PDB file of C-alpha atoms and ligand atoms in Angstrom:
ATOM      1  CA  UNK I   1      41.406 -19.934  43.019  1.00  0.00           C
ATOM      2  CA  UNK I   2      41.653 -16.786  45.096  1.00  0.00           C
ATOM      3  CA  UNK I   3      39.732 -16.282  48.300  1.00  0.00           C
ATOM      4  CA  UNK I   4      36.962 -14.186  46.746  1.00  0.00           C
ATOM      5  CA  UNK I   5      36.268 -16.761  44.067  1.00  0.00           C
ATOM      6  CA  UNK I   6      36.262 -19.538  46.602  1.00  0.00           C
ATOM      7  CA  UNK I   7      33.774 -17.585  48.670  1.00  0.00           C
ATOM      8  CA  UNK I   8      31.528 -17.056  45.670  1.00  0.00           C
ATOM      9  CA  UNK I   9      31.515 -20.720  44.734  1.00  0.00           C
ATOM     10  CA  UNK I  10      30.804 -21.764  48.310  1.00  0.00           C
ATOM     11  CA  UNK I  11      27.944 -19.266  48.656  1.00  0.00           C
ATOM     12  CA  UNK I  12      26.412 -20.463  45.404  1.00  0.00           C
ATOM     13  CA  UNK I  13      26.644 -24.098  46.472  1.00  0.00           C
ATOM     14  CA  UNK I  14      24.994 -23.405  49.839  1.00  0.00           C
ATOM     15  CA  UNK I  15      22.232 -21.356  48.240  1.00  0.00           C
ATOM     16  CA  UNK I  16      21.385 -23.998  45.686  1.00  0.00           C
ATOM     17  CA  UNK I  17      21.361 -26.951  48.003  1.00  0.00           C
ATOM     18  CA  UNK I  18      19.230 -24.975  50.474  1.00  0.00           C
ATOM     19  CA  UNK I  19      16.653 -23.670  48.041  1.00  0.00           C
ATOM     20  CA  UNK I  20      14.830 -26.871  47.123  1.00  0.00           C
ATOM     21  CA  UNK I  21      14.192 -27.842  50.738  1.00  0.00           C
ATOM     22  CA  UNK I  22      12.412 -24.519  51.264  1.00  0.00           C
ATOM     23  CA  UNK I  23       9.832 -25.454  48.716  1.00  0.00           C
ATOM     24  CA  UNK I  24       9.079 -29.084  49.510  1.00  0.00           C
ATOM     25  CA  UNK I  25       5.457 -29.526  50.463  1.00  0.00           C
ATOM     26  CA  UNK I  26       5.014 -31.577  53.616  1.00  0.00           C
ATOM     27  CA  UNK I  27       2.160 -33.701  52.320  1.00  0.00           C
ATOM     28  CA  UNK I  28       3.246 -34.344  48.744  1.00  0.00           C
ATOM     29  CA  UNK I  29       5.504 -36.956  47.258  1.00  0.00           C
ATOM     30  CA  UNK I  30       6.484 -37.368  43.678  1.00  0.00           C
ATOM     31  CA  UNK I  31       4.905 -40.569  42.295  1.00  0.00           C
ATOM     32  CA  UNK I  32       6.805 -42.739  39.833  1.00  0.00           C
ATOM     33  CA  UNK I  33       3.992 -42.500  37.255  1.00  0.00           C
ATOM     34  CA  UNK I  34       3.585 -38.738  37.501  1.00  0.00           C
ATOM     35  CA  UNK I  35       5.491 -37.815  34.361  1.00  0.00           C
ATOM     36  CA  UNK I  36       4.479 -34.182  34.452  1.00  0.00           C
ATOM     37  CA  UNK I  37       5.777 -33.963  38.026  1.00  0.00           C
ATOM     38  CA  UNK I  38       8.978 -35.719  36.977  1.00  0.00           C
ATOM     39  CA  UNK I  39       9.461 -33.232  34.142  1.00  0.00           C
ATOM     40  CA  UNK I  40       9.013 -30.362  36.616  1.00  0.00           C
ATOM     41  CA  UNK I  41      11.650 -31.955  38.832  1.00  0.00           C
ATOM     42  CA  UNK I  42      14.141 -32.608  36.005  1.00  0.00           C
ATOM     43  CA  UNK I  43      13.876 -29.115  34.592  1.00  0.00           C
ATOM     44  CA  UNK I  44      14.218 -27.469  37.992  1.00  0.00           C
ATOM     45  CA  UNK I  45      17.488 -29.340  38.588  1.00  0.00           C
ATOM     46  CA  UNK I  46      18.763 -28.564  35.081  1.00  0.00           C
ATOM     47  CA  UNK I  47      18.032 -24.891  35.761  1.00  0.00           C
ATOM     48  CA  UNK I  48      20.002 -25.012  39.027  1.00  0.00           C
ATOM     49  CA  UNK I  49      22.974 -26.614  37.268  1.00  0.00           C
ATOM     50  CA  UNK I  50      22.833 -24.051  34.453  1.00  0.00           C
ATOM     51  CA  UNK I  51      22.800 -21.205  36.968  1.00  0.00           C
ATOM     52  CA  UNK I  52      25.954 -22.422  38.700  1.00  0.00           C
ATOM     53  CA  UNK I  53      27.564 -22.941  35.297  1.00  0.00           C
ATOM     54  CA  UNK I  54      26.794 -19.438  33.979  1.00  0.00           C
ATOM     55  CA  UNK I  55      27.931 -17.732  37.185  1.00  0.00           C
ATOM     56  CA  UNK I  56      31.211 -19.635  37.346  1.00  0.00           C
ATOM     57  CA  UNK I  57      31.943 -19.288  33.620  1.00  0.00           C
ATOM     58  CA  UNK I  58      31.629 -15.529  34.036  1.00  0.00           C
ATOM     59  CA  UNK I  59      35.233 -15.568  35.280  1.00  0.00           C
ATOM     60  CA  UNK I  60      36.405 -16.858  31.905  1.00  0.00           C
ATOM     61  CA  UNK I  61      35.170 -14.100  29.632  1.00  0.00           C
ATOM     62  CA  UNK I  62      36.191 -10.488  28.889  1.00  0.00           C
ATOM     63  CA  UNK I  63      34.614  -7.816  31.040  1.00  0.00           C
ATOM     64  CA  UNK I  64      32.254  -6.622  28.297  1.00  0.00           C
ATOM     65  CA  UNK I  65      30.629 -10.077  28.205  1.00  0.00           C
ATOM     66  CA  UNK I  66      30.323 -10.631  31.957  1.00  0.00           C
ATOM     67  CA  UNK I  67      26.953  -8.940  32.379  1.00  0.00           C
ATOM     68  CA  UNK I  68      25.497 -11.158  29.646  1.00  0.00           C
ATOM     69  CA  UNK I  69      26.489 -14.270  31.570  1.00  0.00           C
ATOM     70  CA  UNK I  70      25.193 -12.792  34.822  1.00  0.00           C
ATOM     71  CA  UNK I  71      21.818 -12.219  33.177  1.00  0.00           C
ATOM     72  CA  UNK I  72      21.778 -15.759  31.727  1.00  0.00           C
ATOM     73  CA  UNK I  73      22.379 -17.069  35.248  1.00  0.00           C
ATOM     74  CA  UNK I  74      19.646 -14.857  36.687  1.00  0.00           C
ATOM     75  CA  UNK I  75      17.137 -16.148  34.133  1.00  0.00           C
ATOM     76  CA  UNK I  76      17.825 -19.757  35.101  1.00  0.00           C
ATOM     77  CA  UNK I  77      17.954 -18.906  38.830  1.00  0.00           C
ATOM     78  CA  UNK I  78      14.583 -17.140  38.821  1.00  0.00           C
ATOM     79  CA  UNK I  79      13.094 -19.972  36.763  1.00  0.00           C
ATOM     80  CA  UNK I  80      14.589 -22.653  39.054  1.00  0.00           C
ATOM     81  CA  UNK I  81      12.952 -21.161  42.139  1.00  0.00           C
ATOM     82  CA  UNK I  82       9.601 -20.884  40.350  1.00  0.00           C
ATOM     83  CA  UNK I  83       9.942 -24.468  39.194  1.00  0.00           C
ATOM     84  CA  UNK I  84      10.298 -25.651  42.800  1.00  0.00           C
ATOM     85  CA  UNK I  85       6.963 -24.022  43.584  1.00  0.00           C
ATOM     86  CA  UNK I  86       5.294 -25.111  40.337  1.00  0.00           C
ATOM     87  CA  UNK I  87       6.377 -28.678  40.941  1.00  0.00           C
ATOM     88  CA  UNK I  88       4.808 -28.583  44.398  1.00  0.00           C
ATOM     89  CA  UNK I  89       1.537 -27.165  43.140  1.00  0.00           C
ATOM     90  CA  UNK I  90       1.412 -29.880  40.492  1.00  0.00           C
ATOM     91  CA  UNK I  91       2.428 -32.764  42.766  1.00  0.00           C
ATOM     92  CA  UNK I  92       0.115 -31.829  45.626  1.00  0.00           C
ATOM     93  CA  UNK I  93      -2.963 -30.651  43.682  1.00  0.00           C
ATOM     94  CA  UNK I  94      -2.605 -31.884  40.075  1.00  0.00           C
ATOM     95  CA  UNK I  95      -3.433 -28.354  38.946  1.00  0.00           C
ATOM     96  CA  UNK I  96      -1.647 -26.189  36.410  1.00  0.00           C
ATOM     97  CA  UNK I  97       0.437 -23.546  38.203  1.00  0.00           C
ATOM     98  CA  UNK I  98      -0.589 -20.679  35.913  1.00  0.00           C
ATOM     99  CA  UNK I  99       0.124 -17.825  38.324  1.00  0.00           C
ATOM    100  CA  UNK I 100       3.681 -18.972  39.056  1.00  0.00           C
ATOM    101  CA  UNK I 101       4.346 -19.429  35.361  1.00  0.00           C
ATOM    102  CA  UNK I 102       3.267 -15.936  34.516  1.00  0.00           C
ATOM    103  CA  UNK I 103       5.217 -14.422  37.430  1.00  0.00           C
ATOM    104  CA  UNK I 104       8.252 -16.339  36.173  1.00  0.00           C
ATOM    105  CA  UNK I 105       7.690 -15.107  32.606  1.00  0.00           C
ATOM    106  CA  UNK I 106       7.190 -11.538  33.800  1.00  0.00           C
ATOM    107  CA  UNK I 107      10.742 -11.548  35.175  1.00  0.00           C
ATOM    108  CA  UNK I 108      12.615 -13.906  32.844  1.00  0.00           C
ATOM    109  CA  UNK I 109      11.193 -12.738  29.502  1.00  0.00           C
ATOM    110  CA  UNK I 110      12.280  -9.091  29.992  1.00  0.00           C
ATOM    111  CA  UNK I 111      15.688 -10.426  31.104  1.00  0.00           C
ATOM    112  CA  UNK I 112      15.945 -12.386  27.862  1.00  0.00           C
ATOM    113  CA  UNK I 113      15.243  -9.128  26.023  1.00  0.00           C
ATOM    114  CA  UNK I 114      18.005  -7.471  28.057  1.00  0.00           C
ATOM    115  CA  UNK I 115      20.301 -10.099  26.521  1.00  0.00           C
ATOM    116  CA  UNK I 116      19.632  -8.756  23.013  1.00  0.00           C
ATOM    117  CA  UNK I 117      20.456  -5.288  24.247  1.00  0.00           C
ATOM    118  CA  UNK I 118      23.638  -6.458  26.015  1.00  0.00           C
ATOM    119  CA  UNK I 119      24.961  -8.475  23.111  1.00  0.00           C
ATOM    120  CA  UNK I 120      24.544  -5.387  20.870  1.00  0.00           C
ATOM    121  CA  UNK I 121      26.060  -3.128  23.549  1.00  0.00           C
ATOM    122  CA  UNK I 122      29.159  -5.325  23.633  1.00  0.00           C
ATOM    123  CA  UNK I 123      29.837  -4.413  19.993  1.00  0.00           C
ATOM    124  CA  UNK I 124      28.460  -0.897  19.484  1.00  0.00           C
ATOM    125  CA  UNK I 125      26.623   2.051  21.081  1.00  0.00           C
ATOM    126  CA  UNK I 126      22.954   1.148  21.421  1.00  0.00           C
ATOM    127  CA  UNK I 127      20.275   3.769  22.121  1.00  0.00           C
ATOM    128  CA  UNK I 128      18.145   3.084  25.196  1.00  0.00           C
ATOM    129  CA  UNK I 129      14.949   3.192  23.119  1.00  0.00           C
ATOM    130  CA  UNK I 130      15.874  -0.206  21.627  1.00  0.00           C
ATOM    131  CA  UNK I 131      15.761  -1.669  25.115  1.00  0.00           C
ATOM    132  CA  UNK I 132      12.470   0.034  26.016  1.00  0.00           C
ATOM    133  CA  UNK I 133      10.746  -1.206  22.859  1.00  0.00           C
ATOM    134  CA  UNK I 134      11.710  -4.809  23.571  1.00  0.00           C
ATOM    135  CA  UNK I 135      10.761  -4.476  27.229  1.00  0.00           C
ATOM    136  CA  UNK I 136       7.384  -2.875  26.609  1.00  0.00           C
ATOM    137  CA  UNK I 137       6.544  -5.271  23.758  1.00  0.00           C
ATOM    138  CA  UNK I 138       7.195  -8.389  25.827  1.00  0.00           C
ATOM    139  CA  UNK I 139       5.466  -6.983  28.913  1.00  0.00           C
ATOM    140  CA  UNK I 140       2.286  -6.241  26.937  1.00  0.00           C
ATOM    141  CA  UNK I 141       2.429  -9.718  25.402  1.00  0.00           C
ATOM    142  CA  UNK I 142       2.442 -11.306  28.857  1.00  0.00           C
ATOM    143  CA  UNK I 143      -0.126  -9.004  30.438  1.00  0.00           C
ATOM    144  CA  UNK I 144      -2.674  -9.704  27.680  1.00  0.00           C
ATOM    145  CA  UNK I 145      -1.929 -13.436  27.854  1.00  0.00           C
ATOM    146  CA  UNK I 146      -2.491 -13.445  31.600  1.00  0.00           C
ATOM    147  CA  UNK I 147      -5.705 -11.432  31.397  1.00  0.00           C
ATOM    148  CA  UNK I 148      -7.047 -13.879  28.811  1.00  0.00           C
ATOM    149  CA  UNK I 149      -5.865 -17.036  30.518  1.00  0.00           C
ATOM    150  CA  UNK I 150      -7.158 -16.104  33.965  1.00  0.00           C
ATOM    151  CA  UNK I 151     -10.551 -14.871  32.811  1.00  0.00           C
ATOM    152  CA  UNK I 152     -10.184 -11.101  33.306  1.00  0.00           C
ATOM    153  CA  UNK I 153     -10.505 -10.594  29.579  1.00  0.00           C
ATOM    154  CA  UNK I 154     -12.015 -12.475  26.664  1.00  0.00           C
ATOM    155  CA  UNK I 155      -9.733 -15.451  25.863  1.00  0.00           C
ATOM    156  CA  UNK I 156      -9.550 -14.618  22.145  1.00  0.00           C
ATOM    157  CA  UNK I 157      -8.948 -10.897  22.690  1.00  0.00           C
ATOM    158  CA  UNK I 158      -6.091 -11.704  25.100  1.00  0.00           C
ATOM    159  CA  UNK I 159      -4.579 -14.008  22.512  1.00  0.00           C
ATOM    160  CA  UNK I 160      -4.874 -11.559  19.614  1.00  0.00           C
ATOM    161  CA  UNK I 161      -3.443  -8.594  21.542  1.00  0.00           C
ATOM    162  CA  UNK I 162      -0.669 -10.712  23.098  1.00  0.00           C
ATOM    163  CA  UNK I 163       0.284 -12.100  19.690  1.00  0.00           C
ATOM    164  CA  UNK I 164       0.341  -8.608  18.181  1.00  0.00           C
ATOM    165  CA  UNK I 165       2.829  -7.527  20.873  1.00  0.00           C
ATOM    166  CA  UNK I 166       5.014 -10.588  20.192  1.00  0.00           C
ATOM    167  CA  UNK I 167       4.991  -9.871  16.427  1.00  0.00           C
ATOM    168  CA  UNK I 168       6.114  -6.339  17.208  1.00  0.00           C
ATOM    169  CA  UNK I 169       9.104  -7.710  19.185  1.00  0.00           C
ATOM    170  CA  UNK I 170       9.957 -10.007  16.268  1.00  0.00           C
ATOM    171  CA  UNK I 171       9.810  -7.064  13.885  1.00  0.00           C
ATOM    172  CA  UNK I 172      12.191  -5.103  16.131  1.00  0.00           C
ATOM    173  CA  UNK I 173      14.843  -7.838  16.313  1.00  0.00           C
ATOM    174  CA  UNK I 174      14.632  -8.834  12.635  1.00  0.00           C
ATOM    175  CA  UNK I 175      13.935  -5.590  10.762  1.00  0.00           C
ATOM    176  CA  UNK I 176      13.841  -2.790  13.334  1.00  0.00           C
ATOM    177  CA  UNK I 177      16.672  -0.855  14.925  1.00  0.00           C
ATOM    178  CA  UNK I 178      18.024  -3.825  16.915  1.00  0.00           C
ATOM    179  CA  UNK I 179      18.229  -5.943  13.756  1.00  0.00           C
ATOM    180  CA  UNK I 180      19.946  -3.152  11.823  1.00  0.00           C
ATOM    181  CA  UNK I 181      22.518  -2.470  14.541  1.00  0.00           C
ATOM    182  CA  UNK I 182      23.429  -6.145  14.455  1.00  0.00           C
ATOM    183  CA  UNK I 183      23.682  -6.286  10.666  1.00  0.00           C
ATOM    184  CA  UNK I 184      25.881  -3.166  10.525  1.00  0.00           C
ATOM    185  CA  UNK I 185      28.290  -3.743  13.405  1.00  0.00           C
ATOM    186  CA  UNK I 186      28.533  -7.349  14.527  1.00  0.00           C
ATOM    187  CA  UNK I 187      31.388  -9.790  13.952  1.00  0.00           C
ATOM    188  CA  UNK I 188      30.524 -13.145  12.326  1.00  0.00           C
ATOM    189  CA  UNK I 189      30.387 -14.869  15.741  1.00  0.00           C
ATOM    190  CA  UNK I 190      28.033 -12.247  17.160  1.00  0.00           C
ATOM    191  CA  UNK I 191      25.896 -12.299  14.006  1.00  0.00           C
ATOM    192  CA  UNK I 192      25.453 -16.023  14.200  1.00  0.00           C
ATOM    193  CA  UNK I 193      24.601 -15.905  17.922  1.00  0.00           C
ATOM    194  CA  UNK I 194      22.153 -13.068  17.282  1.00  0.00           C
ATOM    195  CA  UNK I 195      20.474 -14.982  14.511  1.00  0.00           C
ATOM    196  CA  UNK I 196      20.154 -18.155  16.622  1.00  0.00           C
ATOM    197  CA  UNK I 197      18.660 -16.075  19.441  1.00  0.00           C
ATOM    198  CA  UNK I 198      16.156 -14.622  16.974  1.00  0.00           C
ATOM    199  CA  UNK I 199      15.116 -18.071  15.836  1.00  0.00           C
ATOM    200  CA  UNK I 200      14.563 -19.081  19.444  1.00  0.00           C
ATOM    201  CA  UNK I 201      12.323 -16.051  19.967  1.00  0.00           C
ATOM    202  CA  UNK I 202      10.443 -17.035  16.794  1.00  0.00           C
ATOM    203  CA  UNK I 203      10.109 -20.818  16.986  1.00  0.00           C
ATOM    204  CA  UNK I 204      10.874 -21.577  20.635  1.00  0.00           C
ATOM    205  CA  UNK I 205       8.528 -18.874  21.858  1.00  0.00           C
ATOM    206  CA  UNK I 206       5.802 -19.899  19.390  1.00  0.00           C
ATOM    207  CA  UNK I 207       5.260 -23.009  21.539  1.00  0.00           C
ATOM    208  CA  UNK I 208       3.540 -20.928  24.266  1.00  0.00           C
ATOM    209  CA  UNK I 209       0.888 -19.194  22.124  1.00  0.00           C
ATOM    210  CA  UNK I 210       0.258 -22.495  20.294  1.00  0.00           C
ATOM    211  CA  UNK I 211      -0.268 -24.124  23.703  1.00  0.00           C
ATOM    212  CA  UNK I 212      -2.610 -21.307  24.732  1.00  0.00           C
ATOM    213  CA  UNK I 213      -4.531 -21.657  21.467  1.00  0.00           C
ATOM    214  CA  UNK I 214      -4.910 -25.416  21.729  1.00  0.00           C
ATOM    215  CA  UNK I 215      -5.459 -25.519  25.469  1.00  0.00           C
ATOM    216  CA  UNK I 216      -7.774 -22.558  26.058  1.00  0.00           C
ATOM    217  CA  UNK I 217      -9.375 -21.807  22.728  1.00  0.00           C
ATOM    218  CA  UNK I 218      -9.729 -25.197  21.056  1.00  0.00           C
ATOM    219  CA  UNK I 219      -9.698 -27.389  24.153  1.00  0.00           C
ATOM    220  CA  UNK I 220      -7.679 -29.957  22.223  1.00  0.00           C
ATOM    221  CA  UNK I 221      -4.837 -30.582  24.676  1.00  0.00           C
ATOM    222  CA  UNK I 222      -5.152 -31.557  28.324  1.00  0.00           C
ATOM    223  CA  UNK I 223      -3.344 -29.971  31.251  1.00  0.00           C
ATOM    224  CA  UNK I 224      -0.778 -32.800  31.461  1.00  0.00           C
ATOM    225  CA  UNK I 225       0.398 -32.391  27.879  1.00  0.00           C
ATOM    226  CA  UNK I 226       0.368 -28.622  28.065  1.00  0.00           C
ATOM    227  CA  UNK I 227       2.601 -28.595  31.156  1.00  0.00           C
ATOM    228  CA  UNK I 228       5.103 -31.015  29.637  1.00  0.00           C
ATOM    229  CA  UNK I 229       5.234 -28.934  26.452  1.00  0.00           C
ATOM    230  CA  UNK I 230       5.764 -25.685  28.403  1.00  0.00           C
ATOM    231  CA  UNK I 231       8.458 -27.364  30.525  1.00  0.00           C
ATOM    232  CA  UNK I 232      10.392 -28.569  27.483  1.00  0.00           C
ATOM    233  CA  UNK I 233       9.987 -25.176  25.827  1.00  0.00           C
ATOM    234  CA  UNK I 234      11.654 -23.603  28.861  1.00  0.00           C
ATOM    235  CA  UNK I 235      14.743 -25.801  28.386  1.00  0.00           C
ATOM    236  CA  UNK I 236      15.157 -24.380  24.891  1.00  0.00           C
ATOM    237  CA  UNK I 237      14.191 -20.801  25.667  1.00  0.00           C
ATOM    238  CA  UNK I 238      16.107 -20.400  28.909  1.00  0.00           C
ATOM    239  CA  UNK I 239      18.985 -22.913  29.041  1.00  0.00           C
ATOM    240  CA  UNK I 240      19.825 -23.234  25.331  1.00  0.00           C
ATOM    241  CA  UNK I 241      19.390 -19.472  24.870  1.00  0.00           C
ATOM    242  CA  UNK I 242      21.892 -18.892  27.712  1.00  0.00           C
ATOM    243  CA  UNK I 243      24.313 -21.396  26.179  1.00  0.00           C
ATOM    244  CA  UNK I 244      24.299 -19.529  22.861  1.00  0.00           C
ATOM    245  CA  UNK I 245      25.300 -16.366  24.713  1.00  0.00           C
ATOM    246  CA  UNK I 246      27.922 -18.251  26.723  1.00  0.00           C
ATOM    247  CA  UNK I 247      29.355 -19.649  23.491  1.00  0.00           C
ATOM    248  CA  UNK I 248      29.696 -16.291  21.751  1.00  0.00           C
ATOM    249  CA  UNK I 249      31.123 -14.699  24.913  1.00  0.00           C
ATOM    250  CA  UNK I 250      33.815 -17.376  25.194  1.00  0.00           C
ATOM    251  CA  UNK I 251      34.579 -17.309  21.446  1.00  0.00           C
ATOM    252  CA  UNK I 252      34.941 -13.529  21.348  1.00  0.00           C
ATOM    253  CA  UNK I 253      36.970 -13.451  24.582  1.00  0.00           C
ATOM    254  CA  UNK I 254      39.419 -16.027  23.349  1.00  0.00           C
ATOM    255  CA  UNK I 255      39.873 -14.127  20.083  1.00  0.00           C
ATOM    256  CA  UNK I 256      38.857 -17.037  17.899  1.00  0.00           C
ATOM    257  CA  UNK I 257      36.202 -14.996  16.190  1.00  0.00           C
ATOM    258  CA  UNK I 258      38.211 -13.924  13.143  1.00  0.00           C
TER     259      UNK I 258
HETATM  260  C1  RET J   1      11.155 -18.506  29.775  1.00  0.00           C
HETATM  261  C2  RET J   1       9.841 -18.212  29.354  1.00  0.00           C
HETATM  262  C3  RET J   1       9.494 -17.707  28.118  1.00  0.00           C
HETATM  263  C4  RET J   1      10.505 -17.436  27.061  1.00  0.00           C
HETATM  264  C5  RET J   1       8.100 -17.445  27.902  1.00  0.00           C
HETATM  265  C6  RET J   1       7.591 -16.935  26.781  1.00  0.00           C
HETATM  266  C7  RET J   1       6.196 -16.733  26.655  1.00  0.00           C
HETATM  267  C8  RET J   1       5.550 -16.337  25.504  1.00  0.00           C
HETATM  268  C9  RET J   1       6.289 -16.066  24.242  1.00  0.00           C
HETATM  269  C10 RET J   1       4.111 -16.175  25.529  1.00  0.00           C
HETATM  270  C11 RET J   1       3.373 -15.762  24.490  1.00  0.00           C
HETATM  271  C12 RET J   1       1.908 -15.564  24.413  1.00  0.00           C
HETATM  272  C13 RET J   1       1.416 -14.973  23.239  1.00  0.00           C
HETATM  273  C14 RET J   1       2.299 -14.635  22.084  1.00  0.00           C
HETATM  274  C15 RET J   1      -0.035 -14.648  23.060  1.00  0.00           C
HETATM  275  C16 RET J   1      -0.792 -14.618  24.338  1.00  0.00           C
HETATM  276  C17 RET J   1      -0.513 -15.793  25.182  1.00  0.00           C
HETATM  277  C18 RET J   1       0.974 -15.946  25.553  1.00  0.00           C
HETATM  278  C19 RET J   1       1.236 -15.072  26.764  1.00  0.00           C
HETATM  279  C20 RET J   1       1.122 -17.420  25.927  1.00  0.00           C
END
């Protein structure tokens, strides 16, 4: 390991061991029967570990894949820090940390869209409009969801408009320009990664609107269940999504793709 790498690893280690202690609430302790709190804790640590992993594995892949791994690491880093705060809100008040969740989504969801753009850019020239469509679609989805969930807008209207924006994003990655660029240019390894990522955006992401529907519109799930479901969904949509990208980056870099 050269000196720069050693410095990077050391800085990452210091940052990650320091971060949690910043967020520990003085008056709150995790109870052994607080399963929602425990799930917040587990996921925050898994996110920290994933971040270190993605940043270090960046050294292993070809330069055209490095930015993808950086972005995967940023997604899990941003989520980890939010999870420290969300865990504290939950443990000390028993309330759902809606604002932190949406702030987290507002940063991580566009970054996940950047991943679609980057994976296509690694194989072909991609017009910037593809990126803007994905960015604007996901941003609208979240803004309407937030307005509905926090009472600034009718709950049903927020849901319908947010879902319409999500369907638009799905159209773009399956049938729109992004989907076509993939179908025309990608190697088998990239195609299979792209298609797994699409299924995550379809089925993994569907968990959040279903939670919104059941929690806010039908009142059929309680806050405990909803938080556990959202926490597990984040493992799939942030960590597993990053691992798919890591896998294709390593496969393509090592020339095993043919
Ligand atoms: C890492 C966090 C992720 C991938 C969060 C994704 C969130 C969504 C896909 C939310 C979707 C929603 C709708 C489709 C309708 C309106 C309500 C939302 C915001 C929950």
